JSON list of C-alpha atoms in Angstrom, two decimals:
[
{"chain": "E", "resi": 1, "resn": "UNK", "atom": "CA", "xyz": [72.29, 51.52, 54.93]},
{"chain": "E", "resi": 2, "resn": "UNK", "atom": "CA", "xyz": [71.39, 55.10, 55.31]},
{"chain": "E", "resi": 3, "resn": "UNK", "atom": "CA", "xyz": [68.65, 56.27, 58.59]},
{"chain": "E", "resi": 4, "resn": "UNK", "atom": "CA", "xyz": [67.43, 58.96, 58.07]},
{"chain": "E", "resi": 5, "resn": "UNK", "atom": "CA", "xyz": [65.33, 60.91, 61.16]},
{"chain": "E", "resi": 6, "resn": "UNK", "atom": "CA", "xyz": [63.84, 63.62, 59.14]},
{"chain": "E", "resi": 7, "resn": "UNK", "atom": "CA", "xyz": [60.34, 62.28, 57.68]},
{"chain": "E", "resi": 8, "resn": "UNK", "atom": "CA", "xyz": [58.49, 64.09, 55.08]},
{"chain": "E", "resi": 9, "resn": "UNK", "atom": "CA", "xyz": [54.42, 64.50, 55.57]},
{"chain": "E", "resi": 10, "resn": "UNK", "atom": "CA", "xyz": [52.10, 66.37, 53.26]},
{"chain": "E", "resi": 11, "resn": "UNK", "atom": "CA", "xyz": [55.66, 69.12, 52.48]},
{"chain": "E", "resi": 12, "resn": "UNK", "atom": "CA", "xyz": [56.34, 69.32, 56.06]},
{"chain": "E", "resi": 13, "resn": "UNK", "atom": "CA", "xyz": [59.32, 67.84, 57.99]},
{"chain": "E", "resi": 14, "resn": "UNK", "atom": "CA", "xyz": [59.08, 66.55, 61.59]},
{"chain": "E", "resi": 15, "resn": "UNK", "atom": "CA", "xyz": [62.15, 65.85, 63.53]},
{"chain": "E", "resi": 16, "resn": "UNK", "atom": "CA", "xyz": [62.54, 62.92, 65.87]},
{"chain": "E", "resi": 17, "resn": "UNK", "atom": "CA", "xyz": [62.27, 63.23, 69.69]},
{"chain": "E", "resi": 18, "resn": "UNK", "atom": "CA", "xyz": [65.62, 62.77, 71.98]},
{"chain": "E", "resi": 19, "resn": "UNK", "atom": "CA", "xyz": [65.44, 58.80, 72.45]},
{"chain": "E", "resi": 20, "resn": "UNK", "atom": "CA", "xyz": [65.30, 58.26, 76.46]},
{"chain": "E", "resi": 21, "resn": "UNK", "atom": "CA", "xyz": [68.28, 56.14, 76.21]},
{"chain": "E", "resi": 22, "resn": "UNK", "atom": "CA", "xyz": [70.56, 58.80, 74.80]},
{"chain": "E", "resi": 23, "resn": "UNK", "atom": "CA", "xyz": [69.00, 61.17, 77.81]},
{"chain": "E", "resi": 24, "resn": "UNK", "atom": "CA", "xyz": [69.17, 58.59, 80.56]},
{"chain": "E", "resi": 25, "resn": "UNK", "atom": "CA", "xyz": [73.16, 57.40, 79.14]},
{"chain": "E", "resi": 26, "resn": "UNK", "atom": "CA", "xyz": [73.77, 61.38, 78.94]},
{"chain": "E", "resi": 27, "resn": "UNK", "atom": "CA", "xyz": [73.28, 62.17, 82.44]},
{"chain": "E", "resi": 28, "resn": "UNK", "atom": "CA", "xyz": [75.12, 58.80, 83.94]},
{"chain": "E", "resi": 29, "resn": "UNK", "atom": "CA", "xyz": [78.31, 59.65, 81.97]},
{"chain": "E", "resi": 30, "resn": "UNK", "atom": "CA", "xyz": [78.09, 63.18, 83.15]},
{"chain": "E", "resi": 31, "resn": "UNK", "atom": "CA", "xyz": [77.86, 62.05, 86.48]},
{"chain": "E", "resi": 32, "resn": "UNK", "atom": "CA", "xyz": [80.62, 60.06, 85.68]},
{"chain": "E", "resi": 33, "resn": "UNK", "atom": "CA", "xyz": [82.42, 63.16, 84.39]},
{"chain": "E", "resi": 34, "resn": "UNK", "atom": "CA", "xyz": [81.81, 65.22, 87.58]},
{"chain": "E", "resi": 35, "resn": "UNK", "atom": "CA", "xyz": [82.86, 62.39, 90.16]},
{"chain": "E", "resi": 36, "resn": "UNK", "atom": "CA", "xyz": [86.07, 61.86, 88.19]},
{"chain": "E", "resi": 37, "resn": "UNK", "atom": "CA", "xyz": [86.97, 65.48, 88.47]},
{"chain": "E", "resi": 38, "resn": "UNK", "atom": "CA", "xyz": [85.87, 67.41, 91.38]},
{"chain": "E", "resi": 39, "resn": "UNK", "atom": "CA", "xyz": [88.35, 65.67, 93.65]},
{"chain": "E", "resi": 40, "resn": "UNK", "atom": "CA", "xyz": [91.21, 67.37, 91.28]},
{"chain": "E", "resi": 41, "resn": "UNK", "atom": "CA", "xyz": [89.32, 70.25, 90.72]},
{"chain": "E", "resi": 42, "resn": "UNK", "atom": "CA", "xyz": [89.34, 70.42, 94.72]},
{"chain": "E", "resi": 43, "resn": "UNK", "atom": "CA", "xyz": [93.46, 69.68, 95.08]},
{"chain": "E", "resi": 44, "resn": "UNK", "atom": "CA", "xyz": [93.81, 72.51, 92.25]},
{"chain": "E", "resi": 45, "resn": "UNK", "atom": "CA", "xyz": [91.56, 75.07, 94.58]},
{"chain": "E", "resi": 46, "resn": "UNK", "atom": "CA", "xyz": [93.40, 74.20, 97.73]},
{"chain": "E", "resi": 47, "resn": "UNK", "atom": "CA", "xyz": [96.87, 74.84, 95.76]},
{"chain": "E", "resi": 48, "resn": "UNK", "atom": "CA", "xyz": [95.63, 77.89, 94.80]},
{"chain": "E", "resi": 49, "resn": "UNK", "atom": "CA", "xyz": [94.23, 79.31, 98.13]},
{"chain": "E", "resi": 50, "resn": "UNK", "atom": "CA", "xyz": [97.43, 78.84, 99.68]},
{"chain": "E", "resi": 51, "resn": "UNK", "atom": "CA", "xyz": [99.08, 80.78, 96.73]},
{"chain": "E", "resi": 52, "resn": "UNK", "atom": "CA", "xyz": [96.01, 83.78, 97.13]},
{"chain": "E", "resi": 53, "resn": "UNK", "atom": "CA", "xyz": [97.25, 83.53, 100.86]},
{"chain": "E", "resi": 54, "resn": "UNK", "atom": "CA", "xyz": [100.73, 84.43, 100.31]},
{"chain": "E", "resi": 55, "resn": "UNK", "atom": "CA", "xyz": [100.21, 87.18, 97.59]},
{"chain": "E", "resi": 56, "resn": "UNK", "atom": "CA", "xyz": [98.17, 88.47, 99.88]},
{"chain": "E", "resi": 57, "resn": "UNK", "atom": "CA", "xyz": [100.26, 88.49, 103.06]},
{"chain": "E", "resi": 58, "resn": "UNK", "atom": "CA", "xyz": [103.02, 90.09, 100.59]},
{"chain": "E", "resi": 59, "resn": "UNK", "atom": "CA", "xyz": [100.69, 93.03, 99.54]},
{"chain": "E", "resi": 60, "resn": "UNK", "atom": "CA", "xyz": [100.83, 91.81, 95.77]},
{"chain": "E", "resi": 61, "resn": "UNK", "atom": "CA", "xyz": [96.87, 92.08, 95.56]},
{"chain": "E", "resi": 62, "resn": "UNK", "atom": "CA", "xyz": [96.66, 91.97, 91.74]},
{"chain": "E", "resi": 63, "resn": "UNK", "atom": "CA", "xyz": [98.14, 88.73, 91.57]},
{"chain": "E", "resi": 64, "resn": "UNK", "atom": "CA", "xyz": [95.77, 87.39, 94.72]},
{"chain": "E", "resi": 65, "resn": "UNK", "atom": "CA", "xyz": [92.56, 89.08, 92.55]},
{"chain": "E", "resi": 66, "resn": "UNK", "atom": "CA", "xyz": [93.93, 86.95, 89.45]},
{"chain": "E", "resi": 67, "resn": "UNK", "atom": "CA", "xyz": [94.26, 84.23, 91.72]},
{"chain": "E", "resi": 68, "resn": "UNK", "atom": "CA", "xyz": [90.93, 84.33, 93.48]},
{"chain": "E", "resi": 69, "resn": "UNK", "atom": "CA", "xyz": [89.21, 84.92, 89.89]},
{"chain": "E", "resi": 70, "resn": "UNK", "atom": "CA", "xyz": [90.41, 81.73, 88.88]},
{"chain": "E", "resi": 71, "resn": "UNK", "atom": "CA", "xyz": [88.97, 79.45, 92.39]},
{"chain": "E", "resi": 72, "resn": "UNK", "atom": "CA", "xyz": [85.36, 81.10, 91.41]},
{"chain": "E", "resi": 73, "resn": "UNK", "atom": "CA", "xyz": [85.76, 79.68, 87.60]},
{"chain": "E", "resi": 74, "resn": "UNK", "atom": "CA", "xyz": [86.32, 76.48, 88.78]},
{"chain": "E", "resi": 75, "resn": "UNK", "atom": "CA", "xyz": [82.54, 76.52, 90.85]},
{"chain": "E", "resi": 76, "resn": "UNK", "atom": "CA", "xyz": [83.45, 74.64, 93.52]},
{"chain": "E", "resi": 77, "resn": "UNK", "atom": "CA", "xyz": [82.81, 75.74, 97.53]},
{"chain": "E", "resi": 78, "resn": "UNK", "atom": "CA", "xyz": [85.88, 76.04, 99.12]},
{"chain": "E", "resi": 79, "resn": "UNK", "atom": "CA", "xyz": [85.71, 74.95, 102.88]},
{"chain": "E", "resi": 80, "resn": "UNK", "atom": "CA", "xyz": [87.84, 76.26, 105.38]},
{"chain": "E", "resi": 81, "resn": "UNK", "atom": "CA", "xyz": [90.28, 74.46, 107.29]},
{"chain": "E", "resi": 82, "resn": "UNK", "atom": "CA", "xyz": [88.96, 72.67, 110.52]},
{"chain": "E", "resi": 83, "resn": "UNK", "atom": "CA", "xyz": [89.36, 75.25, 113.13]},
{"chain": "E", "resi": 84, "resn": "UNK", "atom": "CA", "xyz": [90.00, 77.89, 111.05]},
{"chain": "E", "resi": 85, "resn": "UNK", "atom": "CA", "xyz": [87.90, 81.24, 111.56]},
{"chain": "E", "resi": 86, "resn": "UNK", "atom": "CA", "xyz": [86.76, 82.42, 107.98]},
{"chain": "E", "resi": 87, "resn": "UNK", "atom": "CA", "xyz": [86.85, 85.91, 106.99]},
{"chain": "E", "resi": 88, "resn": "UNK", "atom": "CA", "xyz": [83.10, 86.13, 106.31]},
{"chain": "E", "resi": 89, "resn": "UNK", "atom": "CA", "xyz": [80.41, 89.32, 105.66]},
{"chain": "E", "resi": 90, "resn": "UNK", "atom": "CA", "xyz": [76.95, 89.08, 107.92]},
{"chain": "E", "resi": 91, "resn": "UNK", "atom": "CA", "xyz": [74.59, 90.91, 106.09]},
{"chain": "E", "resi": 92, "resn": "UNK", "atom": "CA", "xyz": [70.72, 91.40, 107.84]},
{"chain": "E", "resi": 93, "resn": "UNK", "atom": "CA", "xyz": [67.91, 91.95, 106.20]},
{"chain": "E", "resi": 94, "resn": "UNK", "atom": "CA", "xyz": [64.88, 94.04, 107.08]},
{"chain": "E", "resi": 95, "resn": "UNK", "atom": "CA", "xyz": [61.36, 93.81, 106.68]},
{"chain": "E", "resi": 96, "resn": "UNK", "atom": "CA", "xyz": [60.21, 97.63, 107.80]},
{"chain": "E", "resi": 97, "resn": "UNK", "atom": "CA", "xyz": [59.81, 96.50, 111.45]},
{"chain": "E", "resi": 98, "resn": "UNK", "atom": "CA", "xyz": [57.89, 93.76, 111.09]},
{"chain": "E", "resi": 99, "resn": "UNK", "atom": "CA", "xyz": [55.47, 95.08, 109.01]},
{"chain": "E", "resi": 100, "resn": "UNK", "atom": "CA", "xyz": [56.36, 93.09, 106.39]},
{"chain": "E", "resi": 101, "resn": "UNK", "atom": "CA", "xyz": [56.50, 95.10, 103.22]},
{"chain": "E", "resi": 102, "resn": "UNK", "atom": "CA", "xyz": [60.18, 96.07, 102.58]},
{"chain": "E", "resi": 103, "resn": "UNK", "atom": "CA", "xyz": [63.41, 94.69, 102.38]},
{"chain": "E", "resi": 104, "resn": "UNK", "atom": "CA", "xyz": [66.05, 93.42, 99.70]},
{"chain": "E", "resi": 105, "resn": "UNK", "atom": "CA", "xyz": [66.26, 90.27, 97.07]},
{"chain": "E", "resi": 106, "resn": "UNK", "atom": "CA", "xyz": [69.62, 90.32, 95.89]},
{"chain": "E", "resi": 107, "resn": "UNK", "atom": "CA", "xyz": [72.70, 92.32, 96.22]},
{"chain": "E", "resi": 108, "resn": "UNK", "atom": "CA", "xyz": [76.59, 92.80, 95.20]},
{"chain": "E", "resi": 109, "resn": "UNK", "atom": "CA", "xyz": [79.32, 92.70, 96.87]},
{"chain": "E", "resi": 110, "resn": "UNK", "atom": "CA", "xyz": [82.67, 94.30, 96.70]},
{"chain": "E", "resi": 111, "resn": "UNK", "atom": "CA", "xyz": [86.11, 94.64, 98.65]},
{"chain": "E", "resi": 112, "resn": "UNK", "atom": "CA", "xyz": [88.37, 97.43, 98.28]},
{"chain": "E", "resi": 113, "resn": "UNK", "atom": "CA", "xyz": [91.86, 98.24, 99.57]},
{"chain": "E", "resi": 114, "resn": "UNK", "atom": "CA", "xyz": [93.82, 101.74, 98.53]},
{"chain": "E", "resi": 115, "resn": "UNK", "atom": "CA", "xyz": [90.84, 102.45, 96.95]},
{"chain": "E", "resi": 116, "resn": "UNK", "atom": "CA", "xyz": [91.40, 99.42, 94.22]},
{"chain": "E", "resi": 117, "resn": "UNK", "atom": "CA", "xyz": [88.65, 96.46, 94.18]},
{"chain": "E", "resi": 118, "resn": "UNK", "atom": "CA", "xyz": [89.82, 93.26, 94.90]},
{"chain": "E", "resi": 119, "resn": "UNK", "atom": "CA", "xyz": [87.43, 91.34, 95.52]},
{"chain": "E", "resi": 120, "resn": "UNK", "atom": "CA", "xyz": [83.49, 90.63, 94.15]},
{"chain": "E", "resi": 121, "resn": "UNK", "atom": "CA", "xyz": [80.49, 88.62, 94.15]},
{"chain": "E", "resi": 122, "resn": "UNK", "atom": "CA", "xyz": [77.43, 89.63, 92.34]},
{"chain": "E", "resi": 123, "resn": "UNK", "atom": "CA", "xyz": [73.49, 88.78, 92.42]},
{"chain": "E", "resi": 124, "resn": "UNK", "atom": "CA", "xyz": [73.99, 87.01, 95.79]},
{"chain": "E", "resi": 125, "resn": "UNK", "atom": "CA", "xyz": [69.99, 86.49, 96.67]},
{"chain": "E", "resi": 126, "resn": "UNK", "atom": "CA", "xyz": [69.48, 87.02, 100.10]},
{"chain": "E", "resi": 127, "resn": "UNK", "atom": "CA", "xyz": [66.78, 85.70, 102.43]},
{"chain": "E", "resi": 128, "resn": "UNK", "atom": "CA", "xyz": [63.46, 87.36, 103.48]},
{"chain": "E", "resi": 129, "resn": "UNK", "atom": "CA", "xyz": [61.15, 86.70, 105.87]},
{"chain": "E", "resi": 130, "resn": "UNK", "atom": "CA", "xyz": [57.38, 89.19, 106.37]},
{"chain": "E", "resi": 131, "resn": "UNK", "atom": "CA", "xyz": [58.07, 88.06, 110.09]},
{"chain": "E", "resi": 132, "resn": "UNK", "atom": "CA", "xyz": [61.35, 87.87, 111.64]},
{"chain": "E", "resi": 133, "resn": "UNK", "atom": "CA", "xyz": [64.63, 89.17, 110.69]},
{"chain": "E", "resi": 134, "resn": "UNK", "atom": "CA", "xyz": [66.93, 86.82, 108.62]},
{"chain": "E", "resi": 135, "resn": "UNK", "atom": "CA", "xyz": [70.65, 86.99, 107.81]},
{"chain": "E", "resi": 136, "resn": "UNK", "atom": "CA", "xyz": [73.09, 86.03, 105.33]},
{"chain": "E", "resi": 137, "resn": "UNK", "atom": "CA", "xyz": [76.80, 84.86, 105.52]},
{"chain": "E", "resi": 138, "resn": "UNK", "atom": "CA", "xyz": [79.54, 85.65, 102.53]},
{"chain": "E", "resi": 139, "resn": "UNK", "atom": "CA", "xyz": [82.65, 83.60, 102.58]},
{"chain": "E", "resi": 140, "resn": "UNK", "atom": "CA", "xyz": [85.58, 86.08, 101.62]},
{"chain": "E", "resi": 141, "resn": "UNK", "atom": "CA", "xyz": [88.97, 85.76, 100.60]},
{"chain": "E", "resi": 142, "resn": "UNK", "atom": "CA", "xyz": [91.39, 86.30, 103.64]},
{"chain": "E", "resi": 143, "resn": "UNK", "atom": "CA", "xyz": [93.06, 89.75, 102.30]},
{"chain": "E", "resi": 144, "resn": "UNK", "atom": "CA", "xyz": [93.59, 93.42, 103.56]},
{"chain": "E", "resi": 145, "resn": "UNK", "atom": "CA", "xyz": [90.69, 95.62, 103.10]},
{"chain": "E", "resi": 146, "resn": "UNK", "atom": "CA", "xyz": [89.58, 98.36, 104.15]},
{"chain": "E", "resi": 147, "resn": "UNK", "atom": "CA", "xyz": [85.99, 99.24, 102.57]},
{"chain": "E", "resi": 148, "resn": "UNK", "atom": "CA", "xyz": [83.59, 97.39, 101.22]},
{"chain": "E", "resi": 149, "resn": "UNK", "atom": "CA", "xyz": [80.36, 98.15, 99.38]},
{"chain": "E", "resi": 150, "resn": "UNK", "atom": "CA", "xyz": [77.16, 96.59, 98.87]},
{"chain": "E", "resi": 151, "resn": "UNK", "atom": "CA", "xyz": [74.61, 96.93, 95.98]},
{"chain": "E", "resi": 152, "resn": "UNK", "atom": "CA", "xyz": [71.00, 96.17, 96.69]},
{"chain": "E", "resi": 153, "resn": "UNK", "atom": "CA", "xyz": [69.91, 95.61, 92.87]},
{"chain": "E", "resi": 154, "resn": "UNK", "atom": "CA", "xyz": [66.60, 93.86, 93.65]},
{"chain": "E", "resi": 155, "resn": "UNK", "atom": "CA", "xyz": [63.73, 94.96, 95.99]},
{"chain": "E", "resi": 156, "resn": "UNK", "atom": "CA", "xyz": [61.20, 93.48, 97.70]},
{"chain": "E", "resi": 157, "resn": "UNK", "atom": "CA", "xyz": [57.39, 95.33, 96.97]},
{"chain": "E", "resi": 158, "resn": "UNK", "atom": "CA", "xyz": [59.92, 98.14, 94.80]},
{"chain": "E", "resi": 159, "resn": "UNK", "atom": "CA", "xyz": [61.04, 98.63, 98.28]},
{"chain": "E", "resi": 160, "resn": "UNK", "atom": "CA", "xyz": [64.90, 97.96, 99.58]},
{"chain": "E", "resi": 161, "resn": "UNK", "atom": "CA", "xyz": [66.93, 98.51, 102.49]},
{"chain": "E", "resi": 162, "resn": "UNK", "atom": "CA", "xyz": [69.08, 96.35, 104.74]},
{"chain": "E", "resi": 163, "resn": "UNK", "atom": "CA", "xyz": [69.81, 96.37, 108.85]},
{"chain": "E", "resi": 164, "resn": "UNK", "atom": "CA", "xyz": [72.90, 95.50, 109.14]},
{"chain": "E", "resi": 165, "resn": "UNK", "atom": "CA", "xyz": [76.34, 94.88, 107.88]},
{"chain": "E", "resi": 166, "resn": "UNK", "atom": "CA", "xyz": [78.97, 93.16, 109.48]},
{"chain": "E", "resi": 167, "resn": "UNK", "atom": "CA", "xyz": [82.52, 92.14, 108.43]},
{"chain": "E", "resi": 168, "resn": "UNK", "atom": "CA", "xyz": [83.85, 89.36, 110.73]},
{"chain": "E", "resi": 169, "resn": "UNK", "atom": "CA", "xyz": [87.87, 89.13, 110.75]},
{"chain": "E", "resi": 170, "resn": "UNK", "atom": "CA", "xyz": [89.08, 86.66, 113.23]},
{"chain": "E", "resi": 171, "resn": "UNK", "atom": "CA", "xyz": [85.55, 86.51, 114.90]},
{"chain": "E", "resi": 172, "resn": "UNK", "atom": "CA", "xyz": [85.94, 90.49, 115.47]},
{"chain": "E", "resi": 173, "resn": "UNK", "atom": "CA", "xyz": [83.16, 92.83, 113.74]},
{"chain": "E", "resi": 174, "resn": "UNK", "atom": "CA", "xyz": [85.34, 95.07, 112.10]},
{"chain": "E", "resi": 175, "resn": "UNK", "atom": "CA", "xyz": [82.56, 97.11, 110.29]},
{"chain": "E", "resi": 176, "resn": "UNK", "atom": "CA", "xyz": [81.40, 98.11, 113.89]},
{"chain": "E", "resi": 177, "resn": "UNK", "atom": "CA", "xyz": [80.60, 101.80, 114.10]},
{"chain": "E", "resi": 178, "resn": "UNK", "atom": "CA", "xyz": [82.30, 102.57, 110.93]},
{"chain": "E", "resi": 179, "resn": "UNK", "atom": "CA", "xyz": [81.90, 105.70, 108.64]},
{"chain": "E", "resi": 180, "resn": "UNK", "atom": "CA", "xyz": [78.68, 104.42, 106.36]},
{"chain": "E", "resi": 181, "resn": "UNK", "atom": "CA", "xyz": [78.47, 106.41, 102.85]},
{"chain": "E", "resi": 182, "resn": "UNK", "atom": "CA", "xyz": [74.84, 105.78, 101.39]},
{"chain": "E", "resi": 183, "resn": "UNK", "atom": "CA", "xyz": [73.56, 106.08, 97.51]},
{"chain": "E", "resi": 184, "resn": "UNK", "atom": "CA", "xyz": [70.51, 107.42, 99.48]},
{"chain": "E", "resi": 185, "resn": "UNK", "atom": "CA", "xyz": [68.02, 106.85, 102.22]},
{"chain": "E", "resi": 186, "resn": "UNK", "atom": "CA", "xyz": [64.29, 106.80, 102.44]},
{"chain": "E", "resi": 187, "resn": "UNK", "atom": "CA", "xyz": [62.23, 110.72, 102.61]},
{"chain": "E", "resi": 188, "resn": "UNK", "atom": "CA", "xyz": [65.74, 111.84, 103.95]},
{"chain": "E", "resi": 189, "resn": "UNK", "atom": "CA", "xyz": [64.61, 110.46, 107.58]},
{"chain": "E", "resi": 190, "resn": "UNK", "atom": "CA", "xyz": [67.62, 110.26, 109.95]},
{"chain": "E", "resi": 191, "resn": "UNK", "atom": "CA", "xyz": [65.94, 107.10, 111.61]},
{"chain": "E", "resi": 192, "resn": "UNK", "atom": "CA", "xyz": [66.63, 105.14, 108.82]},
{"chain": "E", "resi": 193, "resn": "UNK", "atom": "CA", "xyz": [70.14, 106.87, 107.01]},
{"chain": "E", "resi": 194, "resn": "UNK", "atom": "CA", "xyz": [73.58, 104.96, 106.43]},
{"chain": "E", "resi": 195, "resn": "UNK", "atom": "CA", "xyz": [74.75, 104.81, 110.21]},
{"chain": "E", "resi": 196, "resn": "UNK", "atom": "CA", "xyz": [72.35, 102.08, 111.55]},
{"chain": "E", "resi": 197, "resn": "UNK", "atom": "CA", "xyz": [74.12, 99.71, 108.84]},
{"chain": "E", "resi": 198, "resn": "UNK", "atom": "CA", "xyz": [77.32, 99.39, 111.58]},
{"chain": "E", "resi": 199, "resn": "UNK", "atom": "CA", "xyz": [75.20, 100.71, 114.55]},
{"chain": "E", "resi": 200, "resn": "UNK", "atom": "CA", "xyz": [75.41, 96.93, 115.86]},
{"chain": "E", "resi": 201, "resn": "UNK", "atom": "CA", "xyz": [71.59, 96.94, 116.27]},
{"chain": "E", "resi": 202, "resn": "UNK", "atom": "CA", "xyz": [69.73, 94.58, 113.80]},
{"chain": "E", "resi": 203, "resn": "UNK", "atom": "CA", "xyz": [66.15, 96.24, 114.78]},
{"chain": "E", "resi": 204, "resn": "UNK", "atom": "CA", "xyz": [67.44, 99.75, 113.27]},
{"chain": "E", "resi": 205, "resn": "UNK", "atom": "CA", "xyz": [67.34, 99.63, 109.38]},
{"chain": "E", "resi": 206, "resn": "UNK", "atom": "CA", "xyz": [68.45, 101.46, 106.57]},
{"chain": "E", "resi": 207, "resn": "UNK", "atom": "CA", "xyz": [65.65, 101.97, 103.93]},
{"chain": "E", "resi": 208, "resn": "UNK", "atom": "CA", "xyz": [65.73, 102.93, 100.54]},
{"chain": "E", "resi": 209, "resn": "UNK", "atom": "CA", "xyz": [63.80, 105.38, 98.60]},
{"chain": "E", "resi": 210, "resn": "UNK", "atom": "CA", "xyz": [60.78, 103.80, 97.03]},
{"chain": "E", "resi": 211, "resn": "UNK", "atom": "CA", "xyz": [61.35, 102.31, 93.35]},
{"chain": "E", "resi": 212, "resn": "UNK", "atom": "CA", "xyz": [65.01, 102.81, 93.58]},
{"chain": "E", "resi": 213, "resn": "UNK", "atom": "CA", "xyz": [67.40, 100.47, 93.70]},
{"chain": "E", "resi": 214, "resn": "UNK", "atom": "CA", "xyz": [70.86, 101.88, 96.00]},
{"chain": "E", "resi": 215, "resn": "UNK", "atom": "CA", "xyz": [74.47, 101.31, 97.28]},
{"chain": "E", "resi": 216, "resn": "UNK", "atom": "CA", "xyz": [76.46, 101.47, 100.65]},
{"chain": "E", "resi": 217, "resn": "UNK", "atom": "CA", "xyz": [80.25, 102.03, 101.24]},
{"chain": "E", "resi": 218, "resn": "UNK", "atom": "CA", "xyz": [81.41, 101.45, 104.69]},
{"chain": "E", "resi": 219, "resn": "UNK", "atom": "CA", "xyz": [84.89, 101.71, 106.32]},
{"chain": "E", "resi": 220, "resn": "UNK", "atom": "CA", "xyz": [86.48, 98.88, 108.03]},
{"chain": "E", "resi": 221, "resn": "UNK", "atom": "CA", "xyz": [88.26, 100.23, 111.24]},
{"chain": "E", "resi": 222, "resn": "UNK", "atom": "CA", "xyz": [91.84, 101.24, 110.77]},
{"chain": "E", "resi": 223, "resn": "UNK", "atom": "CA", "xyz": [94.66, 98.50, 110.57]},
{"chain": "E", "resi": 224, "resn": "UNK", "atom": "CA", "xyz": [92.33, 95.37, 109.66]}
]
């Protein structure tokens, strides 16, 4: 016998709702699915952060790029070994002084060494707060850099900026009082242009022009 779940009412055809069952049975065997496989999908992304390791420790920085490319497809969150100090980006937000009305949504990342990108993580949303300063921290891969850049691509009130940047390499701030190269900065003021990004002082802030979205490039100090 033949079902059909089409029905035909005055020339028009109405198709039948989901049945709960197949929804409810859908979402326990993809549960099913995900506990199966995340604890391979784990072994697999250890395996292949001790391979990124030693690519990168032997300068070969395509092959740790390919590498690392293929740990973010998998979607998991790698966690460091116990004890381990991550490599890891600190990036402070702003909110004008405390007034409230400025500051930055999201933002890209990027690593570069030899002037080649290596590394990248894009529309990471970052915390805000009208009130109090609030930071962010970015797991990155453990390789040899020596600039990185960040995008602000979405603004809070049409108005961006950030505070701070810091790059923390075996719990040293190696972004400290680097060179800072800026897209732009707000009415040309010096109190808020590129060098209070690495000035080490979360109060001081680097706005952007109104309406404009921007980009900083800052150099890691030399041999890190």
């Amino acid at each position: 016998m033949t079902v059909c779940l089409v029905c035909e009412h005055s020339g028009a055809q109405t198709a039948l709702a989901e049945p709960a069952e197949l929804t409810k049975t859908r979402a326990v065997y993809q549960q099913q699915i995900k506990m199966a496989t995340d604890p391979i999908k784990q072994k697999y992304a250890e395996y292949l952060e001790g391979l990124k390791k030693t690519y990168g420790a032997k300068g070969f920085l395509d092959a740790a790029l390919a590498i690392q490319t293929e740990i973010d497809s998998l979607g998991i969150v790698m966690a460091p070994p116990i004890g381990a100090k991550s490599d890891k980006i600190i990036i402070w937000n702003q909110n004008n002084g405390g007034k409230g009305d400025r500051g930055s949504k999201k933002v890209n990342v990027m690593l570069f060494a030899g002037g080649r990108e290596v590394w990248s993580k894009k529309g990471i949303r970052l915390q805000w707060d009208a009130d109090k300063q609030v930071q962010d921290e970015i797991l990155v891969p453990a390789l040899h850099v020596d600039k990185i850049r960040v995008e602000v691509t979405e603004l809070v009130n049409d108005k961006g900026g950030l505070a701070e940047v810091e790059y923390i390499k075996a719990g040293k701030n190696v972004a400290l009082g680097g060179a800072v190269v800026v897209s732009g900065y707000w009415e040309t003021n010096p109190k808020h242009a590129a060098a209070t990004l690495t000035d080490g002082l979360p109060e001081t802030f680097w706005l952007l022009n109104d309406k404009q979205e921007g980009w900083a490039e800052i150099t890691l100090k030399a041999g890190q």
